[in-house]
C-alpha positions as a printed Julia matrix, in Angstrom:
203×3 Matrix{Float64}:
  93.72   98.98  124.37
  92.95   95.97  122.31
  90.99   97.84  119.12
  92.11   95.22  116.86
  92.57   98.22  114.44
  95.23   98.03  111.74
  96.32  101.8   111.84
  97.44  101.33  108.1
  93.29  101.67  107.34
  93.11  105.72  107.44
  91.36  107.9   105.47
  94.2   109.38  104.5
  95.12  106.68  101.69
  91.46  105.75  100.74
  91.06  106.56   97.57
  87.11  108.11   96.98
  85.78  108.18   93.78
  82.19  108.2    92.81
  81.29  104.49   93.08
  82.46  105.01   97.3
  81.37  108.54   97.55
  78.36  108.33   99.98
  79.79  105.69  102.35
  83.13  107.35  102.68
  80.98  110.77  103.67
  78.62  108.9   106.07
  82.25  107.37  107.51
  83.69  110.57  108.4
  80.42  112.03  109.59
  80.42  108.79  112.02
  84.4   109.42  112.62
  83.2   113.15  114.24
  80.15  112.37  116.09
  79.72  108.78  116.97
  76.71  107.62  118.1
  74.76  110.66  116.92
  74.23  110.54  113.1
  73.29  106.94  111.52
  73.6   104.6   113.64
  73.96  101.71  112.45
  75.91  102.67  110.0
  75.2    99.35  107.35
  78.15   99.55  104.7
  77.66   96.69  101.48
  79.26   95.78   98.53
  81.48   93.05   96.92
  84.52   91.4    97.98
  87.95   93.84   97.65
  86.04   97.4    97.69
  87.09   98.92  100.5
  84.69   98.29  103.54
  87.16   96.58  105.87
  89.4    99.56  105.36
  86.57  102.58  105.35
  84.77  100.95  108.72
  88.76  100.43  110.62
  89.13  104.3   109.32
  86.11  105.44  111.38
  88.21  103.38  114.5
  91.35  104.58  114.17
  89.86  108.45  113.71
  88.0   108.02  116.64
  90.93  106.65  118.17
  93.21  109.33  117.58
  90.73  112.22  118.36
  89.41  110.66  120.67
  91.63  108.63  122.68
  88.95  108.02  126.13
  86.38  106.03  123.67
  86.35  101.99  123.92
  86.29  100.05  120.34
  86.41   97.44  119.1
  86.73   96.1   115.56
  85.7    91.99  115.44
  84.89   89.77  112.34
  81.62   87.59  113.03
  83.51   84.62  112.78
  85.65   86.1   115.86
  82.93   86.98  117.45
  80.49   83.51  116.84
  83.97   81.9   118.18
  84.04   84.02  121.33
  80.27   83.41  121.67
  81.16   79.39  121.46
  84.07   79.74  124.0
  81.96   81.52  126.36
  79.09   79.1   126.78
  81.65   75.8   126.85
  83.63   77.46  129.65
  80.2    79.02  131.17
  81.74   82.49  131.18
  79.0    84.09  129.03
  78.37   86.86  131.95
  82.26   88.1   131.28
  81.35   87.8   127.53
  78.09   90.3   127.74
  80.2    92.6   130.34
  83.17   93.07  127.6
  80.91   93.71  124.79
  78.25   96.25  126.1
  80.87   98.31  127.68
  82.1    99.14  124.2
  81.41  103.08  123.11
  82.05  101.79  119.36
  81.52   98.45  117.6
  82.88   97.63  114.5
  81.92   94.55  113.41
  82.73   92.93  109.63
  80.98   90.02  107.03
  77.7    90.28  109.19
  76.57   88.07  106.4
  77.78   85.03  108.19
  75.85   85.29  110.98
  73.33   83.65  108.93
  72.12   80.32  110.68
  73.72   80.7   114.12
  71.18   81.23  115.81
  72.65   81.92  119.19
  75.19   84.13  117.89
  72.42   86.35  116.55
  70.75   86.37  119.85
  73.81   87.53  121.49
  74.86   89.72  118.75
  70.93   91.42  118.71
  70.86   92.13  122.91
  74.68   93.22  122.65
  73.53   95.56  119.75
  70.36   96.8   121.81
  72.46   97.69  124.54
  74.91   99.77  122.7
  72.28  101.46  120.62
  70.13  102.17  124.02
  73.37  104.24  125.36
  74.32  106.08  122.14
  76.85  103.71  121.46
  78.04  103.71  117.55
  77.77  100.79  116.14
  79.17  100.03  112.64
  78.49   96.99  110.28
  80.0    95.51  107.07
  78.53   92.69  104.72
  78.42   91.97  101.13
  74.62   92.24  100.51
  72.11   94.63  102.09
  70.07   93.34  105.28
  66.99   92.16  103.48
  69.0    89.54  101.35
  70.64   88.05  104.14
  69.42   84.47  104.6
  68.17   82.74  107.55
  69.05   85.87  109.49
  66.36   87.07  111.93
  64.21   89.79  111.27
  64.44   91.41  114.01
  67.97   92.03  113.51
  67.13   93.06  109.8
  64.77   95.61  111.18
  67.8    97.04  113.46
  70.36   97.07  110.53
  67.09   98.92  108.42
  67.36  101.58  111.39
  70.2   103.54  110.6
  71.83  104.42  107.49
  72.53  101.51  104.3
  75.18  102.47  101.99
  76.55  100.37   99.2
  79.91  100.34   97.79
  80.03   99.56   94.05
  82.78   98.2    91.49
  84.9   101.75   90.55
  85.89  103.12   87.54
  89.0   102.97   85.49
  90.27  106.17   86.34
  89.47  105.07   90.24
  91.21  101.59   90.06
  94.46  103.38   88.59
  94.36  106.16   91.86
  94.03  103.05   93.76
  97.36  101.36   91.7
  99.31  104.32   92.26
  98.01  105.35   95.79
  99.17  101.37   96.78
 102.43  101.59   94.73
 103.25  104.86   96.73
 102.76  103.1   100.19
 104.99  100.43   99.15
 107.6   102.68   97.67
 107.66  101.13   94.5
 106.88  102.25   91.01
 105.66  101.12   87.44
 104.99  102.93   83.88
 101.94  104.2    82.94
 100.64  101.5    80.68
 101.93   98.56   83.58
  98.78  100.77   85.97
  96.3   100.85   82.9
  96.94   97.23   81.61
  96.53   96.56   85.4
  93.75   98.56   86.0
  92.01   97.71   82.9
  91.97   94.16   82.94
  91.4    93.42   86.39
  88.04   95.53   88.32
């Protein structure tokens, strides 16, 4: 199955703290029922905090529990690319078939979708199809949907349907869970003040 999941992104080894504490609930509500509670699920927030990872979590849960359901995780630049492809080598009908067959979409930087005006126009009756038949569909960008520019509004008013949850810059306690939780992975170790100097001077 081609997920394009990186089963590294669990939430096993995401480290919550208050600054990710709504998102990472609305995640695993998504993870065990998709397609039933907010949907869209509309995850924002800066570059580095943890959306890539918390939306590929939701996949590779759903993967594991339950192993019959189609996803897919694409970037938009992957997916404007694919849209490209598909119209120079008139194959668009293979392009709609392999997209609205999908039981979960996760798709990442919706942001730069901004201007491309065909891509949006796939992207919106791809998105109406999945949404018509329950599908979950699961979105990542680094502002909310209304400050997203040239993007249409009828796609704003889909992201504004389901559930908008912002990831913000965490703690210092948070960023040194995050030092050690990464240190751990990679089997390596450092003092204490190497993780606070760390953690302190960069957010």
């Amino acid at each position: 199955k081609n997920t394009n999941l990186n089963s590294r992104y669990t939430f096993e080894n995401f480290v919550v703290g208050s600054f990710n504490e709504l998102p990472h609930a609305a995640a695993k509500a998504v993870a065990q029922n998709p397609g039933a509670l907010y949907n869209p699920l509309f995850i924002y927030g800066g570059v580095g905090l943890g959306k890539t990872h918390l939306m590929q979590a939701i996949g590779n849960e759903i993967y594991h529990n339950l192993p019959d359901k189609r996803i897919r995780y694409i970037s938009v630049e992957k997916f404007t690319s694919e849209v490209v492809s598909s119209i120079r080598n008139r194959s668009m009908e293979e392009f709609k078939e392999k997209y609205r067959e999908i039981d979960v979409l996760i798709i990442d930087d919706v942001q730069f979708l901004s201007g491309k005006e065909k891509t949006q126009e796939e992207f919106f009756h791809t998105f109406n199809t999945l949404y018509e038949n329950n599908k979950q569909v699961i979105i990542s960008s680094d502002r909310p949907p209304r400050s997203i520019q040239a993007l249409a509004e009828r796609l704003k008013s889909r992201f504004e349907g389901g559930m908008i949850t912002d990831i913000s810059h965490p703690d210092t306690e948070t960023r040194l869970a995050i030092l050690k939780t990464k240190a751990q992975e990679k089997e390596v170790n450092f003092s204490d003040d190497i993780y606070l100097y760390i953690a302190s001077n960069i957010r």
